XYZ file of C-alpha atoms in Angstrom:
307
model
C 49.252 84.489 4.940
C 45.605 83.978 4.072
C 44.284 80.498 4.854
C 43.337 78.338 1.842
C 40.193 76.323 1.302
C 39.774 73.656 -1.433
C 38.638 75.082 -4.752
C 35.019 74.509 -5.688
C 33.321 74.771 -9.092
C 32.108 78.275 -8.355
C 34.302 81.199 -9.395
C 32.856 83.238 -6.549
C 34.115 80.715 -4.032
C 37.528 80.771 -5.713
C 37.955 84.484 -5.124
C 36.257 84.472 -1.726
C 38.989 82.239 -0.355
C 41.214 85.309 -0.080
C 38.773 86.826 2.408
C 39.394 84.034 4.911
C 41.273 84.807 8.098
C 45.005 84.294 7.734
C 46.803 81.516 9.540
C 49.777 82.760 11.506
C 51.647 79.479 11.086
C 51.606 79.603 7.283
C 54.324 81.500 5.378
C 53.357 84.719 3.709
C 52.349 84.973 0.109
C 50.150 86.728 -2.350
C 46.547 85.667 -1.718
C 45.749 82.120 -3.036
C 48.274 82.214 -5.852
C 50.680 79.605 -4.517
C 47.926 77.208 -3.477
C 46.152 77.566 -6.799
C 49.379 76.878 -8.648
C 49.677 73.592 -6.758
C 46.037 72.801 -7.505
C 46.582 73.620 -11.177
C 49.427 71.129 -11.393
C 47.281 68.434 -9.781
C 44.178 69.244 -11.847
C 46.247 69.346 -15.048
C 47.694 65.940 -14.238
C 44.238 64.564 -13.452
C 42.838 66.094 -16.632
C 45.568 64.544 -18.788
C 44.951 61.144 -17.209
C 41.186 61.529 -17.669
C 41.680 62.717 -21.257
C 43.898 59.730 -22.054
C 41.406 57.370 -20.419
C 38.503 58.942 -22.325
C 40.453 58.718 -25.606
C 41.232 55.051 -25.021
C 37.656 54.386 -24.014
C 36.415 56.161 -27.147
C 38.761 54.087 -29.305
C 37.561 50.904 -27.609
C 33.958 52.045 -28.097
C 34.471 52.762 -31.807
C 36.182 49.407 -32.358
C 33.344 47.668 -30.528
C 30.802 49.463 -32.723
C 32.649 48.288 -35.842
C 32.706 44.725 -34.532
C 29.033 44.939 -33.584
C 28.095 46.236 -37.036
C 30.083 43.494 -38.761
C 28.474 40.814 -36.605
C 25.072 42.421 -37.130
C 25.470 42.370 -40.926
C 26.830 38.812 -40.885
C 24.087 37.598 -38.555
C 21.462 39.380 -40.690
C 22.750 37.468 -43.729
C 22.434 34.210 -41.828
C 18.928 35.102 -40.663
C 17.931 35.926 -44.247
C 19.472 32.640 -45.421
C 17.576 30.739 -42.735
C 14.315 32.457 -43.722
C 14.951 31.626 -47.381
C 15.709 28.019 -46.470
C 12.467 27.820 -44.482
C 10.548 29.377 -47.369
C 12.144 26.870 -49.742
C 11.153 24.027 -47.429
C 7.571 25.249 -47.426
C 7.585 25.448 -51.219
C 9.061 21.966 -51.493
C 6.460 20.635 -49.084
C 3.677 22.296 -51.081
C 5.152 20.991 -54.341
C 5.290 17.451 -52.968
C 1.658 17.652 -51.819
C 0.610 18.799 -55.284
C 2.638 16.023 -56.893
C 0.986 13.495 -54.609
C -2.390 14.628 -55.914
C -1.053 14.456 -59.465
C 0.168 10.925 -58.836
C -3.276 9.899 -57.591
C -4.812 11.350 -60.743
C -2.265 9.739 -63.066
C -2.680 6.381 -61.325
C -6.463 6.536 -61.756
C -5.986 7.756 -65.330
C -3.749 4.803 -66.144
C -6.350 2.395 -64.824
C -9.076 4.161 -66.817
C -6.923 4.059 -69.976
C -6.271 0.358 -69.425
C -10.031 -0.201 -69.250
C -10.522 1.950 -72.347
C -7.828 0.023 -74.218
C -9.464 -3.252 -73.248
C -12.836 -1.950 -74.429
C -11.353 -0.818 -77.766
C -9.584 -4.149 -78.155
C -12.799 -6.032 -77.384
C -14.704 -3.828 -79.839
C -12.460 -4.656 -82.767
C -12.293 -8.325 -81.817
C -16.072 -8.422 -81.970
C -16.093 -6.446 -85.231
C -13.630 -8.932 -86.741
C -15.895 -11.800 -85.683
C -18.899 -10.052 -87.169
C -16.951 -9.467 -90.371
C -15.972 -13.130 -90.483
C -19.558 -14.268 -89.939
C -20.771 -11.737 -92.493
C -18.345 -13.005 -95.095
C -19.483 -16.583 -94.425
C -23.135 -15.540 -94.745
C -22.528 -13.746 -98.054
C -20.595 -16.759 -99.316
C -23.505 -19.074 -98.492
C -26.009 -16.724 -100.138
C -23.890 -16.558 -103.251
C -23.689 -20.352 -103.305
C -27.492 -20.635 -103.234
C -27.838 -18.543 -106.412
C -31.440 -17.700 -105.616
C -32.962 -14.897 -107.698
C -34.699 -13.342 -104.697
C -31.266 -13.020 -103.106
C -29.745 -11.102 -106.005
C -27.426 -8.188 -105.074
C -29.058 -4.765 -104.574
C -32.602 -5.971 -103.957
C -34.604 -6.899 -100.881
C -32.743 -8.266 -97.920
C -29.489 -8.281 -99.879
C -29.519 -4.512 -100.026
C -29.754 -4.425 -96.194
C -26.946 -6.960 -95.875
C -24.769 -4.993 -98.253
C -25.347 -1.782 -96.252
C -24.463 -3.675 -93.068
C -21.278 -4.925 -94.683
C -20.287 -1.403 -95.658
C -20.793 -0.252 -92.079
C -18.602 -3.094 -90.837
C -15.873 -2.126 -93.287
C -16.113 1.503 -92.147
C -15.727 0.473 -88.505
C -12.783 -1.767 -89.377
C -11.091 1.114 -91.175
C -11.202 3.220 -87.988
C -8.981 0.663 -86.293
C -5.913 1.868 -88.154
C -6.577 5.390 -86.864
C -7.808 4.682 -83.331
C -5.396 1.976 -82.195
C -2.225 4.112 -82.692
C -3.908 6.993 -80.869
C -4.906 4.784 -77.964
C -1.400 3.359 -77.804
C 0.045 6.905 -77.799
C -2.302 7.896 -74.962
C -1.283 4.838 -72.969
C 2.395 5.612 -73.556
C 2.001 9.246 -72.514
C -0.055 8.391 -69.443
C 2.415 5.779 -68.243
C 5.338 8.056 -69.063
C 3.768 10.925 -67.086
C 3.206 8.704 -64.088
C 6.701 7.228 -64.251
C 8.432 10.612 -64.679
C 6.546 12.120 -61.748
C 5.664 9.383 -59.300
C 8.087 6.471 -59.654
C 11.458 5.954 -57.966
C 13.470 8.339 -60.161
C 10.613 10.714 -60.959
C 10.139 14.365 -60.127
C 8.410 13.667 -56.823
C 11.324 11.579 -55.565
C 13.790 14.226 -56.708
C 11.923 16.942 -54.795
C 11.735 14.661 -51.775
C 15.491 14.088 -52.030
C 16.211 17.818 -51.811
C 13.663 18.227 -49.045
C 15.547 15.589 -47.077
C 18.837 17.345 -47.845
C 17.474 20.556 -46.357
C 16.263 18.617 -43.279
C 12.986 20.482 -43.476
C 11.142 18.293 -40.992
C 13.958 17.760 -38.503
C 13.954 19.252 -35.042
C 16.952 20.904 -33.417
C 18.024 17.743 -31.561
C 17.843 15.675 -34.737
C 19.892 18.271 -36.616
C 22.518 18.332 -33.844
C 22.724 14.546 -33.892
C 23.148 14.624 -37.654
C 25.919 17.215 -37.376
C 27.760 15.145 -34.767
C 27.435 12.030 -36.936
C 28.803 13.979 -39.930
C 31.804 15.084 -37.837
C 32.486 11.493 -36.787
C 32.270 10.244 -40.360
C 34.497 13.082 -41.559
C 37.130 12.408 -38.884
C 37.122 8.678 -39.594
C 37.596 9.212 -43.322
C 41.129 8.253 -44.297
C 41.040 10.190 -47.563
C 42.225 13.765 -47.733
C 39.264 16.134 -47.875
C 38.729 19.837 -48.358
C 37.695 21.124 -44.931
C 35.567 24.251 -45.101
C 34.898 26.320 -42.010
C 32.337 26.905 -40.768
C 30.728 23.604 -41.675
C 27.019 24.431 -41.715
C 24.213 21.918 -41.298
C 20.580 22.525 -42.081
C 18.277 23.699 -40.659
C 20.410 26.764 -40.066
C 18.600 27.991 -36.949
C 19.544 24.732 -35.219
C 23.218 24.846 -36.174
C 25.864 25.416 -33.512
C 27.638 28.104 -35.542
C 24.396 30.052 -35.985
C 23.747 30.089 -32.232
C 27.362 31.028 -31.501
C 27.146 33.901 -33.991
C 23.912 35.104 -32.399
C 25.497 34.907 -28.937
C 28.597 36.837 -30.076
C 26.432 39.526 -31.632
C 24.289 39.922 -28.497
C 27.363 40.030 -26.258
C 29.023 42.640 -28.467
C 25.842 44.719 -28.480
C 25.702 44.594 -24.680
C 29.391 45.465 -24.531
C 28.767 48.523 -26.719
C 25.998 49.673 -24.372
C 28.306 49.310 -21.362
C 31.142 51.104 -23.157
C 28.769 53.925 -24.123
C 27.972 54.566 -20.467
C 31.632 54.313 -19.486
C 32.616 56.675 -22.305
C 29.963 59.222 -21.316
C 31.166 59.052 -17.727
C 34.816 59.418 -18.814
C 34.002 62.414 -21.028
C 31.992 64.018 -18.239
C 34.894 63.641 -15.808
C 37.384 64.900 -18.417
C 35.238 67.928 -19.237
C 34.728 68.703 -15.551
C 38.486 68.582 -14.938
C 39.098 70.709 -18.012
C 36.585 73.271 -16.783
C 38.268 73.269 -13.378
C 41.665 73.662 -15.059
C 40.435 76.649 -17.059
C 38.896 78.204 -13.939
C 42.176 77.839 -12.058
C 44.133 79.310 -14.948
C 41.766 82.306 -15.108
C 41.929 82.788 -11.332
C 45.740 82.548 -11.336
C 45.978 85.141 -14.087
C 43.821 87.443 -12.000
C 46.080 87.237 -8.926
C 49.408 86.733 -10.696
C 51.904 89.179 -9.121
C 53.674 89.613 -12.432
C 50.461 90.907 -13.976
C 49.966 93.325 -11.101
C 53.463 94.755 -11.527
C 52.649 95.670 -15.078
């Protein structure tokens, strides 16, 4: 029988094996047919195993891609939320700075209005005194009953004009005082509603503190641990929501764990991609070898020659 060499990937080598010198110790047979049949069984078995491995690896790869995409989308939402929280903190900080300037202005305005009110009050006090002295002067002049001091002539005409001006100034009091009081009320109300304990500035500061805008990562972690201790020590039944997120988000343990899971899954997908490519390459090589053996066997099959 002809001696048999191991099949290579070249079809020429497959058929050249029949040109080898026969081995006298081997039983007779038709060329390489029997050996190739044995190789076909082995290659077919290897191909099936490689195909099953590649299929399982492809399934694992697809599942890992789905997990990676879910984690990617979820982590992207958290990143966007963290960016929005940071943007909100910046807006709150800017708002507080503007309110601080407003509070300085309103405080100065209140002091200026107090001075203005005092000046208006002093003005009308002085006008009232002038009016009182004027009335006394007119009364004395009338008591003298001097002809040169008759109404409408000489110095009396000047005094009468002065008295009219005093009356006109006094009449403005009923208009000005309510307006000054309204200005004082509005100014104090504006300052109180913005700058005092329960004003807008304190409310904005409250929410800024709630968002922990100025806290570092260690401070946020300490706050989270303290919240856990307080929650565990609470004897009342509470609604526990998982995950329990603490701001700032980029310092939260869950955020870092999510980022780590996403990065690990992404690395796992890269590894699986290489393993899958290698498995497919091996499967395809075995399939090509299987087809080559089948074609070679058909060429030397004795049954085909008999026909």
